[in-house]
Amino acid sequence: MNVKMKRLFCIFTAMAAALVAMAQTPEEIIAKMNEAMGKYDEKDGVIMTVDIKMPIVGTMSTRTWTLGDKTRVEGEMMGVKAITWDDCTTSWTYNGKTNEIKIEKSKLKPGESKESDGDISMFNGITEGYDVSITKETAKAWYIRCKKSKSNTDKDAPKKMDLVVAKGTYYPISLTASASGMEITMKDISFGVKEKDVTFNKDDYPTATIIDKR
């Protein structure tokens, strides 16, 4: 190998070593994602889309607004639009086909609305009990595979999850998990929910029939 080739080889070797040193591990990326999410709290509120894919039934897509213990969930299944508001005391459900609003006692307790309907805290600790690896990297995002660890004894835990994290902001772009024959994807996450976004207003549905089952 001549002198010029040796010099070129040394340059590329040093460059490759520098790039490897700069590369982030999936654990580091997830830690920074949790840190970025931690900057937001309940007073900010979170909005996200949740797609649920079920055998035979198909895919149901919902848009969820969460602010403290208040939630609003909008979805459509087989052409019928439904909206549910819940404040952990009362639940209101609008049926677009029948133009009815059913009022019931909430089945949720304070704190449970966040866990069931999409608070950003759901992303905290999602990789506990999972082995993580980067499967793909683009200029805009990291694609991370979370595979259930052998030490994970939770029978209900998904065998695998796919997490996509945005470069720059470290916000989660999407999280997809499969369990019990269903596939659930959380995506289109943003912040900034107003009180009116999660509060039922009867005046918005002047022609609807009210069915109070409390």
Short mmCIF file of C-alpha atoms in Angstrom, two decimals:
data_model
loop_
_atom_site.label_atom_id
_atom_site.label_comp_id
_atom_site.label_asym_id
_atom_site.label_seq_id
_atom_site.Cartn_x
_atom_site.Cartn_y
_atom_site.Cartn_z
CA MET A 1 0.00 0.00 0.00
CA ASN A 2 1.51 3.33 -1.06
CA VAL A 3 1.76 6.37 1.19
CA LYS A 4 -1.34 8.11 -0.26
CA MET A 5 -3.47 5.00 0.13
CA LYS A 6 -2.27 4.56 3.71
CA ARG A 7 -3.14 8.17 4.47
CA LEU A 8 -6.59 7.80 2.92
CA PHE A 9 -7.18 4.56 4.80
CA CYS A 10 -6.24 6.22 8.09
CA ILE A 11 -8.58 9.14 7.41
CA PHE A 12 -11.57 6.89 6.70
CA THR A 13 -10.78 4.68 9.69
CA ALA A 14 -10.69 7.71 11.97
CA MET A 15 -13.93 9.02 10.45
CA ALA A 16 -15.69 5.69 10.94
CA ALA A 17 -14.52 5.53 14.55
CA ALA A 18 -15.81 9.06 15.17
CA LEU A 19 -19.21 8.23 13.67
CA VAL A 20 -19.51 5.10 15.79
CA ALA A 21 -18.64 7.09 18.88
CA MET A 22 -21.30 9.67 18.01
CA ALA A 23 -24.01 7.08 17.37
CA GLN A 24 -26.65 6.88 20.08
CA THR A 25 -27.83 3.63 21.55
CA PRO A 26 -31.59 2.91 21.56
CA GLU A 27 -31.53 3.17 25.35
CA GLU A 28 -30.08 6.69 25.12
CA ILE A 29 -32.66 7.72 22.52
CA ILE A 30 -35.54 6.44 24.66
CA ALA A 31 -34.14 8.17 27.75
CA LYS A 32 -34.03 11.47 25.85
CA MET A 33 -37.58 10.85 24.60
CA ASN A 34 -38.77 10.41 28.20
CA GLU A 35 -36.91 13.57 29.16
CA ALA A 36 -38.58 15.52 26.35
CA MET A 37 -42.01 14.19 27.32
CA GLY A 38 -41.33 15.09 30.95
CA LYS A 39 -41.36 18.79 30.05
CA TYR A 40 -45.13 18.56 29.66
CA ASP A 41 -47.54 18.02 32.53
CA GLU A 42 -51.27 17.60 33.04
CA LYS A 43 -52.07 21.30 32.62
CA ASP A 44 -50.82 21.17 29.01
CA GLY A 45 -52.98 18.27 27.94
CA VAL A 46 -52.19 15.92 25.07
CA ILE A 47 -53.87 15.02 21.79
CA MET A 48 -53.22 11.81 19.90
CA THR A 49 -54.68 9.41 17.37
CA VAL A 50 -55.15 5.80 18.38
CA ASP A 51 -55.74 3.18 15.66
CA ILE A 52 -57.03 -0.21 16.77
CA LYS A 53 -56.89 -3.03 14.23
CA MET A 54 -59.12 -6.00 15.07
CA PRO A 55 -59.73 -9.28 13.23
CA ILE A 56 -62.91 -9.34 11.10
CA VAL A 57 -64.05 -5.96 12.44
CA GLY A 58 -61.23 -4.02 10.79
CA THR A 59 -59.52 -0.82 11.93
CA MET A 60 -61.10 1.78 14.19
CA SER A 61 -59.39 5.15 14.41
CA THR A 62 -59.99 7.50 17.32
CA ARG A 63 -58.76 10.98 18.15
CA THR A 64 -58.28 11.59 21.87
CA TRP A 65 -57.98 14.80 23.89
CA THR A 66 -56.83 14.45 27.52
CA LEU A 67 -56.61 17.24 30.09
CA GLY A 68 -56.21 16.17 33.71
CA ASP A 69 -59.04 13.73 34.44
CA LYS A 70 -61.13 14.94 31.51
CA THR A 71 -61.15 13.24 28.13
CA ARG A 72 -62.89 13.42 24.80
CA VAL A 73 -62.67 10.55 22.33
CA GLU A 74 -63.96 10.79 18.76
CA GLY A 75 -64.18 7.76 16.51
CA GLU A 76 -66.00 6.20 13.60
CA MET A 77 -66.88 2.56 13.00
CA MET A 78 -68.77 1.27 9.96
CA GLY A 79 -69.77 4.81 9.04
CA VAL A 80 -71.19 5.69 12.47
CA LYS A 81 -69.57 8.57 14.32
CA ALA A 82 -69.37 8.46 18.11
CA ILE A 83 -68.03 10.96 20.62
CA THR A 84 -67.48 10.34 24.34
CA TRP A 85 -66.70 12.91 27.01
CA ASP A 86 -65.70 11.77 30.51
CA ASP A 87 -64.68 13.67 33.64
CA CYS A 88 -64.41 10.65 35.99
CA THR A 89 -67.84 11.54 37.43
CA THR A 90 -70.09 11.59 34.37
CA SER A 91 -69.85 10.15 30.88
CA TRP A 92 -71.62 11.55 27.81
CA THR A 93 -71.78 9.50 24.60
CA TYR A 94 -73.08 10.87 21.30
CA ASN A 95 -74.30 8.43 18.63
CA GLY A 96 -74.21 10.02 15.18
CA LYS A 97 -76.57 7.43 13.68
CA THR A 98 -79.41 7.84 16.17
CA ASN A 99 -78.60 11.46 17.10
CA GLU A 100 -78.81 10.50 20.76
CA ILE A 101 -76.69 11.46 23.75
CA LYS A 102 -76.53 8.94 26.56
CA ILE A 103 -75.51 10.22 29.99
CA GLU A 104 -74.17 7.71 32.53
CA LYS A 105 -72.06 7.60 35.64
CA SER A 106 -68.40 7.41 34.76
CA LYS A 107 -66.74 4.02 35.08
CA LEU A 108 -63.37 5.70 35.54
CA LYS A 109 -61.75 6.86 38.74
CA PRO A 110 -59.51 9.94 38.96
CA GLY A 111 -56.18 9.06 37.39
CA GLU A 112 -57.56 6.20 35.30
CA SER A 113 -58.56 8.40 32.37
CA LYS A 114 -54.92 9.11 31.60
CA GLU A 115 -54.01 5.44 31.62
CA SER A 116 -56.88 4.33 29.41
CA ASP A 117 -57.31 7.19 26.97
CA GLY A 118 -53.90 8.43 26.07
CA ASP A 119 -51.93 10.60 28.45
CA ILE A 120 -48.34 11.07 27.32
CA SER A 121 -47.14 9.39 30.54
CA MET A 122 -48.04 6.12 28.81
CA PHE A 123 -44.68 6.40 27.07
CA ASN A 124 -42.76 6.41 30.35
CA GLY A 125 -41.24 3.04 31.09
CA ILE A 126 -42.68 1.39 27.99
CA THR A 127 -39.45 -0.47 27.34
CA GLU A 128 -39.15 -2.00 30.81
CA GLY A 129 -39.02 -5.75 30.29
CA TYR A 130 -37.99 -5.35 26.66
CA ASP A 131 -34.76 -5.69 24.69
CA VAL A 132 -34.42 -2.71 22.36
CA SER A 133 -32.57 -2.28 19.08
CA ILE A 134 -32.49 0.19 16.21
CA THR A 135 -33.87 -1.44 13.07
CA LYS A 136 -33.78 1.62 10.82
CA GLU A 137 -32.55 5.19 10.84
CA THR A 138 -33.47 8.05 8.51
CA ALA A 139 -32.64 11.74 8.43
CA LYS A 140 -35.80 12.41 10.42
CA ALA A 141 -36.30 9.49 12.81
CA TRP A 142 -35.05 6.39 14.60
CA TYR A 143 -37.03 3.15 14.29
CA ILE A 144 -36.69 1.07 17.44
CA ARG A 145 -37.85 -2.53 17.93
CA CYS A 146 -38.81 -3.48 21.48
CA LYS A 147 -38.75 -7.26 21.90
CA LYS A 148 -40.15 -8.86 25.04
CA SER A 149 -37.34 -10.05 27.29
CA LYS A 150 -37.20 -13.64 28.53
CA SER A 151 -37.30 -12.27 32.06
CA ASN A 152 -40.62 -10.49 31.36
CA THR A 153 -43.26 -12.69 33.03
CA ASP A 154 -46.23 -10.45 32.22
CA LYS A 155 -48.47 -12.69 30.09
CA ASP A 156 -50.46 -9.72 28.79
CA ALA A 157 -47.41 -7.77 27.65
CA PRO A 158 -47.04 -7.52 23.83
CA LYS A 159 -44.33 -9.73 22.39
CA LYS A 160 -42.98 -6.78 20.46
CA MET A 161 -43.51 -3.06 20.00
CA ASP A 162 -42.27 -0.70 17.33
CA LEU A 163 -41.35 2.82 18.42
CA VAL A 164 -40.50 5.69 16.08
CA VAL A 165 -38.74 8.71 17.63
CA ALA A 166 -38.22 12.04 15.88
CA LYS A 167 -34.71 13.40 15.58
CA GLY A 168 -34.24 16.86 16.98
CA THR A 169 -37.26 16.94 19.30
CA TYR A 170 -37.04 13.34 20.54
CA TYR A 171 -40.84 13.23 20.52
CA PRO A 172 -42.46 9.87 19.79
CA ILE A 173 -43.86 9.79 16.26
CA SER A 174 -45.68 6.51 16.79
CA LEU A 175 -45.85 3.42 18.96
CA THR A 176 -47.33 0.18 17.64
CA ALA A 177 -48.02 -2.86 19.81
CA SER A 178 -49.73 -6.17 19.10
CA ALA A 179 -51.55 -8.20 21.75
CA SER A 180 -54.57 -10.51 22.00
CA GLY A 181 -55.05 -10.48 18.25
CA MET A 182 -55.24 -6.68 18.13
CA GLU A 183 -52.76 -4.12 16.87
CA ILE A 184 -52.76 -0.71 18.53
CA THR A 185 -50.93 2.32 17.14
CA MET A 186 -50.58 5.67 18.90
CA LYS A 187 -49.52 8.51 16.62
CA ASP A 188 -49.99 12.19 15.62
CA ILE A 189 -49.14 13.39 19.12
CA SER A 190 -49.40 17.09 20.01
CA PHE A 191 -49.88 19.26 23.07
CA GLY A 192 -52.16 22.10 24.15
CA VAL A 193 -55.69 21.09 25.16
CA LYS A 194 -58.26 23.70 26.21
CA GLU A 195 -61.01 23.12 28.76
CA LYS A 196 -63.69 23.43 26.08
CA ASP A 197 -62.01 20.65 24.08
CA VAL A 198 -62.84 18.10 26.78
CA THR A 199 -66.10 19.50 28.17
CA PHE A 200 -69.52 18.37 26.92
CA ASN A 201 -71.73 21.26 25.77
CA LYS A 202 -75.38 20.42 25.19
CA ASP A 203 -75.82 23.53 23.05
CA ASP A 204 -73.59 21.98 20.39
CA TYR A 205 -76.25 19.29 19.82
CA PRO A 206 -79.60 21.14 19.92
CA THR A 207 -81.53 18.44 18.01
CA ALA A 208 -80.11 15.42 19.85
CA THR A 209 -82.26 13.29 22.15
CA ILE A 210 -80.91 13.13 25.71
CA ILE A 211 -81.08 9.78 27.49
CA ASP A 212 -80.08 10.18 31.14
CA LYS A 213 -79.20 6.82 32.77
CA ARG A 214 -77.52 8.13 35.89
#
